Coordinates of C-alpha atoms and ligand atoms in Angstrom, one line a residue:
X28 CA 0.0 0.0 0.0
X29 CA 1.7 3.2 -0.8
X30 CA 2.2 5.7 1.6
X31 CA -0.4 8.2 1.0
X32 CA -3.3 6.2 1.3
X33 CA -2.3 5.5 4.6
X34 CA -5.0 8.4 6.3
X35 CA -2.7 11.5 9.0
X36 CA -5.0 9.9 11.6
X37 CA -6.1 6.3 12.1
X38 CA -9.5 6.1 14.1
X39 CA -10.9 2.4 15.0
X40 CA -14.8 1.8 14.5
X41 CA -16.4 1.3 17.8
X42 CA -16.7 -1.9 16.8
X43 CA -13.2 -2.6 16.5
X44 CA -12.1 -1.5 19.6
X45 CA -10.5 -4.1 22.2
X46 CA -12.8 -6.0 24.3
X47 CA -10.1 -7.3 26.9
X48 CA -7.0 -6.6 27.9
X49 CA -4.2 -8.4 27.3
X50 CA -1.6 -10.0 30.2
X51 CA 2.0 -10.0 28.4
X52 CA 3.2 -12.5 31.3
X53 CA 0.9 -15.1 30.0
X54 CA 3.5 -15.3 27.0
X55 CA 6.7 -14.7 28.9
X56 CA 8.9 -17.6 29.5
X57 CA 10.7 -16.0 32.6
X58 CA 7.9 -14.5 34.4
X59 CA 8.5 -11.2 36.4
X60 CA 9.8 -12.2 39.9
X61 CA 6.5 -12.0 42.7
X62 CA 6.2 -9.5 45.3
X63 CA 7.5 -10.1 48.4
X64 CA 6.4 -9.3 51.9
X65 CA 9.0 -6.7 53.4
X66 CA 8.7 -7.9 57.2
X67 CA 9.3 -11.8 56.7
X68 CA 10.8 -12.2 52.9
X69 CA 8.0 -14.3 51.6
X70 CA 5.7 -14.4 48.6
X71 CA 2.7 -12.1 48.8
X72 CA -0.2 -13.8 48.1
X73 CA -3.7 -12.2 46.4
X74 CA -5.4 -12.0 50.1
X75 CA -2.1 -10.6 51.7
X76 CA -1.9 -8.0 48.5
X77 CA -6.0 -7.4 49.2
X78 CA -5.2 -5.5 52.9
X79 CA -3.7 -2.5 50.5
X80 CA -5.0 -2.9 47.3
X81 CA -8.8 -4.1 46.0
X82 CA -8.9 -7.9 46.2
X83 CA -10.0 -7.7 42.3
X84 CA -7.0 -5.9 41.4
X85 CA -5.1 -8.2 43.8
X86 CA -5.8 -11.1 41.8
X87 CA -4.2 -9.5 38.4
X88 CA -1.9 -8.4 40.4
X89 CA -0.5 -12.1 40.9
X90 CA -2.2 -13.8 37.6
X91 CA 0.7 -14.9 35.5
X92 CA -1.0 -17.5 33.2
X93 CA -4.5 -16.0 32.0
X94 CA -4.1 -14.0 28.8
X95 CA -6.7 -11.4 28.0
X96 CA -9.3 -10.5 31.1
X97 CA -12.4 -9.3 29.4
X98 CA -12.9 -5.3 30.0
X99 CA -16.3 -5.0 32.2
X100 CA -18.8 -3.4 30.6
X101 CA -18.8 -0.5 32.9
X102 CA -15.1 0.2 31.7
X103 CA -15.9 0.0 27.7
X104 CA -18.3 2.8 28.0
X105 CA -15.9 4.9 30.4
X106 CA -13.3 4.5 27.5
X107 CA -15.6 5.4 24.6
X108 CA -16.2 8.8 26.0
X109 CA -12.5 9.6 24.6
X110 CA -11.0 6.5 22.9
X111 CA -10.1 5.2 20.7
X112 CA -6.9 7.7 21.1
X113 CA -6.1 8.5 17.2
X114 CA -2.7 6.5 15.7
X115 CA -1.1 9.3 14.0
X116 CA 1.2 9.1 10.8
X117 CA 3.9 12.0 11.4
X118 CA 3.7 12.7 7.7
X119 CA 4.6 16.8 8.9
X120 CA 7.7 15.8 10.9
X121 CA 9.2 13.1 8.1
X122 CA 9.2 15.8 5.8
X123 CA 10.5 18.5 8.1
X124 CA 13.6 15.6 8.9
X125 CA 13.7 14.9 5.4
X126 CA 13.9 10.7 6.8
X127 CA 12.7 8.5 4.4
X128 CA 11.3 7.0 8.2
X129 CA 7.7 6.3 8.2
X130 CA 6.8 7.6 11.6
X131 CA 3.7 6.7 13.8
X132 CA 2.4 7.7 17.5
X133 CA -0.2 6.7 19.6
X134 CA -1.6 10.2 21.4
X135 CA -3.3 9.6 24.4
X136 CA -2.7 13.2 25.6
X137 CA -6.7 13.9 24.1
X138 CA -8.6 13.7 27.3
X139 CA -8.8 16.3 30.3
X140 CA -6.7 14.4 32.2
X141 CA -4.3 14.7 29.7
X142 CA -2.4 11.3 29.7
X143 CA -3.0 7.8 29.1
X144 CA -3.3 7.4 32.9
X145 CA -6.8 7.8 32.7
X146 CA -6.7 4.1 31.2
X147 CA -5.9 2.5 34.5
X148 CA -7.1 5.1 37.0
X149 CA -11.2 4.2 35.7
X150 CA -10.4 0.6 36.0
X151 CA -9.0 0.7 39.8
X152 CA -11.6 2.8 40.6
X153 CA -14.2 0.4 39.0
X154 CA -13.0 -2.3 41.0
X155 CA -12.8 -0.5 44.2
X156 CA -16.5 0.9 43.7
X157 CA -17.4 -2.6 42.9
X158 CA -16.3 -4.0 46.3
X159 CA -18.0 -1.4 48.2
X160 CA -15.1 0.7 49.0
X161 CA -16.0 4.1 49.9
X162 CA -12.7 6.1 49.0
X163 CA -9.1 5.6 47.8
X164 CA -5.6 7.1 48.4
X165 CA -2.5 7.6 46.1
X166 CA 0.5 9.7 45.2
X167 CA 1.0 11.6 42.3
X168 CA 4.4 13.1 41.1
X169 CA 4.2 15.4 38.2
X170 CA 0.1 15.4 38.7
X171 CA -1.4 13.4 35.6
X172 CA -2.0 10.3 37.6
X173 CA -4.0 12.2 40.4
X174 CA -5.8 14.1 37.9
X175 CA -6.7 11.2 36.0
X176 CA -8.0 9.1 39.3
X177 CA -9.5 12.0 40.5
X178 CA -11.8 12.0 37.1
X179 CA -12.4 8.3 37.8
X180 CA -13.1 8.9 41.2
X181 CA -16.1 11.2 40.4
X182 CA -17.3 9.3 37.6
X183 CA -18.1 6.6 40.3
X184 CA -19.1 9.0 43.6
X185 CA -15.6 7.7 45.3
X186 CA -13.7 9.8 47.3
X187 CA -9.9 10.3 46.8
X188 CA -7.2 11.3 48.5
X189 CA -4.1 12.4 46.6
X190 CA -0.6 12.6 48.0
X191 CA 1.3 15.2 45.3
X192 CA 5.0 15.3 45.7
X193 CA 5.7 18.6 47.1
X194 CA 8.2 20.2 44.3
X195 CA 5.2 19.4 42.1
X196 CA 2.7 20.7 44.4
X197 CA 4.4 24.3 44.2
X198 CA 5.4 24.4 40.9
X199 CA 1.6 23.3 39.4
X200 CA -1.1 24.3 41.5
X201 CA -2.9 24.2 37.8
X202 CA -2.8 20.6 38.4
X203 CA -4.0 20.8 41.5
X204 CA -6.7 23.0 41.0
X205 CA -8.2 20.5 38.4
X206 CA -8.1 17.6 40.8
X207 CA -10.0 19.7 43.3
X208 CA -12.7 20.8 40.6
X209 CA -12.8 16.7 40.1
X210 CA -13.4 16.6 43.6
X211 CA -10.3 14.8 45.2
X212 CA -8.4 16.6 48.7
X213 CA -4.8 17.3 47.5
X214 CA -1.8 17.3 50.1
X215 CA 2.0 18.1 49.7
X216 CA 4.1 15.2 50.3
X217 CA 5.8 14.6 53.0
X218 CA 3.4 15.9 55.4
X219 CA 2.6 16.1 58.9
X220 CA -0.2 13.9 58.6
X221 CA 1.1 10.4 58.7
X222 CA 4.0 9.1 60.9
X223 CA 6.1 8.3 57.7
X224 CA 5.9 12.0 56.4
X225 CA 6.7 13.1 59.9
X226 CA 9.9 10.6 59.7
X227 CA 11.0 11.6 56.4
X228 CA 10.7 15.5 56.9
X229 CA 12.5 14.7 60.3
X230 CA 15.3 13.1 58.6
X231 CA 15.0 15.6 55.1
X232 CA 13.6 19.3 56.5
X233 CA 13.0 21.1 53.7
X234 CA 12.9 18.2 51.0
X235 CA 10.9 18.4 48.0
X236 CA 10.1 14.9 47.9
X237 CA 9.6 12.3 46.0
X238 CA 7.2 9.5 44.4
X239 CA 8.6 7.1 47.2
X240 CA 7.9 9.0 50.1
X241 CA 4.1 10.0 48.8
X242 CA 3.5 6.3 48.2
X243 CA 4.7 5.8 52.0
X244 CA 2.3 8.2 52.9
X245 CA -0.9 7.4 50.7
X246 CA -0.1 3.6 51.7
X247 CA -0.5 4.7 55.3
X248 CA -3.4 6.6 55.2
X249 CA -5.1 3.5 53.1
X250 CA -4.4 1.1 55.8
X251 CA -5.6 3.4 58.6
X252 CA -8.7 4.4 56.8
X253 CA -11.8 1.9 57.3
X254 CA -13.4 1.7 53.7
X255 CA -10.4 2.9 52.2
X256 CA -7.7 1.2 49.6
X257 CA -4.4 2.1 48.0
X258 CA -4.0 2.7 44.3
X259 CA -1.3 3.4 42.2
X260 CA -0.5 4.5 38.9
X261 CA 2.7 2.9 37.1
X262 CA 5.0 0.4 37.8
X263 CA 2.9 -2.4 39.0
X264 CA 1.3 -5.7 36.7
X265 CA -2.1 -4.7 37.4
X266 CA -1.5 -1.0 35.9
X267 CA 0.4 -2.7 32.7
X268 CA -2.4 -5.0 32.2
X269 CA -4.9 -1.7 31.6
X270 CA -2.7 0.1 29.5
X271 CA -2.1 -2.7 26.8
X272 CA -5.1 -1.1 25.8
X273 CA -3.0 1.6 24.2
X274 CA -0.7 -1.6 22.3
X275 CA -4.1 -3.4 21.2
X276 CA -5.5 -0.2 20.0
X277 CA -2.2 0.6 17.8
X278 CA -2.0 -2.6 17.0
X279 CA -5.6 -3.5 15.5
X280 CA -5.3 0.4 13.7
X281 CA -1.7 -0.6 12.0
X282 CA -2.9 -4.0 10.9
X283 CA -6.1 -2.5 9.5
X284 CA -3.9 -1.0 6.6
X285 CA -1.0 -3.7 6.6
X286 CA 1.3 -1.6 8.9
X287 CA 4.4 -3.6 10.6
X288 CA 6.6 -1.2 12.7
X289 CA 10.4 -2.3 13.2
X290 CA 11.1 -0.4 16.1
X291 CA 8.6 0.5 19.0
X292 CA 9.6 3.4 21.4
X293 CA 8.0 4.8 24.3
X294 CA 9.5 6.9 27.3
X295 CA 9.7 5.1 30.5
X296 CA 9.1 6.3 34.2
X297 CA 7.4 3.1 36.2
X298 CA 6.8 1.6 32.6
X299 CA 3.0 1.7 32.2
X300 CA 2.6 3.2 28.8
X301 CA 5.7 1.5 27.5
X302 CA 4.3 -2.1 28.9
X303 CA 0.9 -1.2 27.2
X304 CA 2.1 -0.2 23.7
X305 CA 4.5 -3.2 23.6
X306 CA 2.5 -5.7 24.9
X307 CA 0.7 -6.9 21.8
X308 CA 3.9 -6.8 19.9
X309 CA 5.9 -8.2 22.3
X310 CA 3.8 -11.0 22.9
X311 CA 4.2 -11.7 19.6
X312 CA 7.7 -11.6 19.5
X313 CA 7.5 -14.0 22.3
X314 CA 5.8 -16.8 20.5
X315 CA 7.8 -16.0 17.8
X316 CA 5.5 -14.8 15.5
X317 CA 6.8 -11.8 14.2
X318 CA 9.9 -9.5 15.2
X319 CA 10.7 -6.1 16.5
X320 CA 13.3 -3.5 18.6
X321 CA 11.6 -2.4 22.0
X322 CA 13.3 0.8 23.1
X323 CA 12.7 2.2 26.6
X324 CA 13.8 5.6 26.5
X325 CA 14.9 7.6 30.4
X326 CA 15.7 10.7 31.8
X327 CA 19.6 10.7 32.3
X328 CA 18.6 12.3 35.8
X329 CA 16.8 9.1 36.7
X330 CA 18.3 6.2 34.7
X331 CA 16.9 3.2 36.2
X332 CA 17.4 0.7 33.4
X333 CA 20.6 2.0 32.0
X334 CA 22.6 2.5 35.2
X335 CA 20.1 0.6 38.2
X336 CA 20.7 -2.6 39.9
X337 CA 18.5 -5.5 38.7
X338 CA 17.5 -6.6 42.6
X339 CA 14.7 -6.8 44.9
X340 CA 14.4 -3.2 46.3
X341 CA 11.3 -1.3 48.1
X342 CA 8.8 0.1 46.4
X343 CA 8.9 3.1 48.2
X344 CA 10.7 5.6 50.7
X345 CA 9.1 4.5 54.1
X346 CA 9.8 0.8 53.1
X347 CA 6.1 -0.3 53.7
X348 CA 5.0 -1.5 50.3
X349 CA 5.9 -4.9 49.2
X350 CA 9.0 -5.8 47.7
X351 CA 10.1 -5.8 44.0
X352 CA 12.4 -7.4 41.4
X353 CA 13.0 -4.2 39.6
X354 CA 15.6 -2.1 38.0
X355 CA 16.3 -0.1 40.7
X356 CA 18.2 2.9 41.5
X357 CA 17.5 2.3 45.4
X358 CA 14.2 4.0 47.0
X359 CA 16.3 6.6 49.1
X360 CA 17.4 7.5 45.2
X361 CA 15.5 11.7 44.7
X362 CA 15.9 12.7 41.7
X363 CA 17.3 16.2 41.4
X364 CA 15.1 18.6 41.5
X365 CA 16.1 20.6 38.3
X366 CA 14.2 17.9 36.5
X367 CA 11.5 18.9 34.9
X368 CA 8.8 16.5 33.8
X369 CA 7.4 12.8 35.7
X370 CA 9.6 10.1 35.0
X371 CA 11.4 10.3 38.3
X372 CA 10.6 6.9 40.0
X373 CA 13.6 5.2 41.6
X374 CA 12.4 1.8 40.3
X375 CA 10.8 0.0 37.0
X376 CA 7.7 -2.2 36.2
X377 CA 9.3 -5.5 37.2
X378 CA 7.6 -6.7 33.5
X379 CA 9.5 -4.2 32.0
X380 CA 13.0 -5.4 33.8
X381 CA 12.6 -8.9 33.1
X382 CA 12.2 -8.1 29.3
X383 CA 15.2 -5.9 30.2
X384 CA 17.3 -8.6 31.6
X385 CA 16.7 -11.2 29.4
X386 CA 17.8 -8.9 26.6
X387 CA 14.4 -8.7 24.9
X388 CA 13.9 -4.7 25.3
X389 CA 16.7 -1.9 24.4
X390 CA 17.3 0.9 27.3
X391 CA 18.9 4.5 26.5
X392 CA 18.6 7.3 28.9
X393 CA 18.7 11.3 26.9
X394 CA 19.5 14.8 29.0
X395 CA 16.7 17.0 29.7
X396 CA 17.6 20.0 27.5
X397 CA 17.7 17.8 24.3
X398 CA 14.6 16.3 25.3
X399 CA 12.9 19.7 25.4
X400 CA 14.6 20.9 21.8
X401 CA 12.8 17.5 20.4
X402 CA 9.2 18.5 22.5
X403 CA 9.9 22.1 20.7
X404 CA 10.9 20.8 17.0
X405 CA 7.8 18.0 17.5
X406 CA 5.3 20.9 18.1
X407 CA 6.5 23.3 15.2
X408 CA 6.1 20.2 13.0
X409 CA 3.3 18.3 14.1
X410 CA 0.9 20.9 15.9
X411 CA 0.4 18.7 19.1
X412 CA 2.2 20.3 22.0
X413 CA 4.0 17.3 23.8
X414 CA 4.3 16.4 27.8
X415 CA 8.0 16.6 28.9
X416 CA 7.7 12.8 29.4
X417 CA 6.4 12.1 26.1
X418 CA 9.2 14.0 24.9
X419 CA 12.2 12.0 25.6
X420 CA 10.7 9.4 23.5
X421 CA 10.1 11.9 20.4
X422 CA 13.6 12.3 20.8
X423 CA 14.9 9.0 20.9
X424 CA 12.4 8.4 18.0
X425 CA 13.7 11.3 15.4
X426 CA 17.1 10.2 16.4
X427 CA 15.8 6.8 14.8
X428 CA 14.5 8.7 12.0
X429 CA 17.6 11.2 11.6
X430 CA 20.0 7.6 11.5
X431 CA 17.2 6.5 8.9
X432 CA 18.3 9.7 6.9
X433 CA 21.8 9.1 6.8
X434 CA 21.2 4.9 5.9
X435 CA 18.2 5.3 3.3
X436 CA 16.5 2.9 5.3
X437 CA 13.0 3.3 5.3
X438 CA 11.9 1.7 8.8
X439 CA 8.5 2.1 10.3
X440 CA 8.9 3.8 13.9
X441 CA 5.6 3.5 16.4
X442 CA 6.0 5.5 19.3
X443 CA 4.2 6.0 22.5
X444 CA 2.7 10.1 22.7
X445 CA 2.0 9.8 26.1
X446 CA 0.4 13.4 26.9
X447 CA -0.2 16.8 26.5
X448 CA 2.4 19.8 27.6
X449 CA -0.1 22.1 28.6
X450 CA 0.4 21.5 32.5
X451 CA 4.3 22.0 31.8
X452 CA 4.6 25.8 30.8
X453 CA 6.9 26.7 33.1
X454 CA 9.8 23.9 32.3
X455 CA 9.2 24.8 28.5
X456 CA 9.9 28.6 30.2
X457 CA 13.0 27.5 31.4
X458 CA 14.0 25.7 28.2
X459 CA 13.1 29.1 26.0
X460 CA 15.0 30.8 28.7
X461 CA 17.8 29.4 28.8
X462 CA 17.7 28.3 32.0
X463 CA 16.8 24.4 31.8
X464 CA 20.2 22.6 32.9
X465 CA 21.2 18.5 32.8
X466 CA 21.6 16.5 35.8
X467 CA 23.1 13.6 35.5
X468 CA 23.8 11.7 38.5
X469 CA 27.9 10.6 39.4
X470 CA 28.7 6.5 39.7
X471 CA 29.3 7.4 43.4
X472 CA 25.8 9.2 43.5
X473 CA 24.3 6.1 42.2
X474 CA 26.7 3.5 44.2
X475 CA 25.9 5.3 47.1
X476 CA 21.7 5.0 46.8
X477 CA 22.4 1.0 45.8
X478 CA 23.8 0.9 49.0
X479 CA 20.8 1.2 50.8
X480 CA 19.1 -2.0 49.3
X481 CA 17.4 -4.1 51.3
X482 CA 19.7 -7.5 52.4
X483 CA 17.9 -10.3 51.2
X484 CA 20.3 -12.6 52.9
X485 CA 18.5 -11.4 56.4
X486 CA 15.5 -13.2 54.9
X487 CA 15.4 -17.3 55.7
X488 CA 14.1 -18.3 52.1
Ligands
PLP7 C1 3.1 9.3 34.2 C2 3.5 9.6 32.8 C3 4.5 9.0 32.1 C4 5.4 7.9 32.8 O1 4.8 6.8 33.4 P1 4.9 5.4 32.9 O2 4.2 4.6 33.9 O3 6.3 5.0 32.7 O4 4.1 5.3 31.6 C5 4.8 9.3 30.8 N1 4.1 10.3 30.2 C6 3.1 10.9 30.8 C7 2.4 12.0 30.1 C8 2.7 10.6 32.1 O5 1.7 11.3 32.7

């Protein structure tokens, strides 16, 4: 099929839309290591997981062998209010990088939430609504998570409770404002209100915090709360399992005009959006059906798979969450606070590091200021104004289509577009400025939060 017929936007009929989601571990030979209890070493099991998260979501949580759970009803007609999100052919930016590339992406940045977030946060709070719940707590770093649960929340008349990483809390009350209009109560992270906040500021005065210590915190307010349960918006299988929706929507739009992408790219903070785009394709990959490169693409300020530890590590600051086999930079690991966008999570989707260490997906970490000339040179081309976090895979994708240039090769590039920009005015200010600098972290830096992993040898396993 030539090029041209191939239409700038790729919508699915309603019909074709994706009636379950699809569980990549189902299909992987080395499964992602369980989660273990932090106080005795052991395996968590679905009832144990069910005292912090909803038993439902508990159960995904550990479900290695079913393949696709069927999307409740309920769900579908949540999603059709604004997917499918439109597959976009970049035919503006191959021309404005000359690349005989063919270039894709996958914009979920369409709703008022402004991220693919959304995708999960309706689903937890479906299930959490379903059980009788009458509220939920979580974290939120850069803000698009609590935005896009507080949305879900009063879709379903839930309450929600939002830990927002202080930095963030300052530098966007925008974002704050819209998950108050949505209805949720929005606190700075660390607080005084919970014993671990009151640790960590004891131990940190002044700190800006991090995603680790608001996980602490929502996690103890969700355990203390009658009624109440703990969500969470990356990192963990349950979330990846709701965002393959973005990879089965990409997926059923390229093969309805005989699309096969080489190379599949999408930025990586806990991992959700990449684990959703890829899981389709990678599952395909894994029966061996078809091939492709997997690129993960990091902020060199938080490089967690290209410079981590591949070891069991805690989930968060306060070291109450369960443990995880992750890429890990070590959860005392705070990113510094010149960076701009999300992506600062000390640890990885423990899916996403198992593909990692078994050499099935590609890592490379890019420095904030050429992140933010790609976000700039994407939005004079294409129109859509991206999120920082979407950005650092635009980069690592025209870098793709720059090397395409220079080899005539004429690959097909999907990447992930995970959001829109428009919460992220003032770190685009700083770029125009000038005044946007790199952090990258030393070897002693990183050395020295490895150092505070947990000993597994203490554990009798
Ligand atoms: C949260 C977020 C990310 C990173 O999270 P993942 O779990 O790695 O997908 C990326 N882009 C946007 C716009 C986000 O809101």
């Amino acid at each position: 099929m030539a090029n041209k017929e191939i239409p700038y936007k790729i919508y699915l009929e309603e019909s074709e839309m994706p009636k379950a989601w699809y569980n990549l571990r189902a299909d992987m030979k080395n499964k992602p290591a369980p989660l273990l209890n932090p106080a005795t070493g052991k395996l968590m099991s679905a009832e144990e997981l069910s005292d912090v998260f909803c038993a439902e979501l508990a159960k995904q949580e550990v479900d290695e062998d079913t393949a696709y759970f069927p999307i409740p009803e309920e769900i579908l007609s949540f999603y059709k209010m604004y997917r499918p999100a439109p597959l976009v052919r970049a035919y503006c930016l191959e021309e404005k990088l000359k690349t005989p590339a063919k270039i894709y992406y996958k914009f979920e940045g369409n709703n008022t939430s402004g991220s693919h977030k959304l995708n999960s946060a309706i689903a937890q709070a479906y299930y959490a609504k379903k059980q009788g719940l009458t509220g939920v707590t979580t974290e939120t770093g850069a803000g698009q998570w609590g935005t896009a649960l507080s949305m879900a929340c009063a879709y379903l008349g839930l309450d929600c409770k939002v830990y927002m990483v202080k930095v963030s809390y300052e530098q966007k009350p925008f974002r704050r404002e819209v998950m108050r209009t949505y209805g949720a109560s929005v606190t700075p992270s660390p607080s005084m209100e919970t014993e671990v906040g009151r640790r960590i500021l004891e131990k940190h005065p002044g700190t800006g915090g991090s995603l680790g210590c608001a996980i602490s915190e929502a996690v103890e307010v969700a355990t203390n709360t009658p009624g109440y349960r703990y969500v969470l918006g990356s990192v963990l299988n349950q979330v990846m399992l709701h965002q393959s929706i973005i990879g089965l929507e990409a997926k059923a739009a390229m093969d309805k005009y005989g699309i096969k992408p080489d190379v599949i790219i999408g930025c990586a903070g806990g991992g959700s959006n990449l684990g959703g785009l890829i899981a389709p394709f990678m599952g395909e990959k894994l029966r061996g059906e078809a091939d492709y490169r997997f690129i993960a693409v990091e902020p060199a300020s938080c490089p967690s798979l290209t410079r981590g530890a591949f070891a069991y590590d805690y989930c968060d600051t306060g070291m109450v969450c369960p443990l995880a086999k992750m890429y890990t930079l070590g959860s005392n690991y705070i990113p510094a606070p010149n960076h701009a966008g999300g992506l600062r999570y000390h640890g990885m989707s423990p899916i996403l590091s198992q593909l990692r260490a078994d050499g099935l997906l590609e890592a490379i970490s890019v420095p904030q200021t050429e992140v933010f000339a790609a976000a700039e040179y994407f939005a004079r081309a294409e129109g859509t104004l991206p999120a920082p976090e979407s950005s650092h895979a635009i980069k690592a994708a025209m870098d793709e289509a720059i090397r395409c240039r220079e080899t005539g090769e004429e690959k097909t590039i999907l990447f992930g577009l995970t959001g829109t920009g428009y919460f992220d005015m003032y770190a685009y200010e700083k770029f125009h400025d000038g005044k946007m600098t790199d952090y990258i972290p030393s070897d002693e830096e990183i050395q020295k939060a490895l150092s505070y992993l947990p000993d597994m040898s203490k554990y009798d396993l």
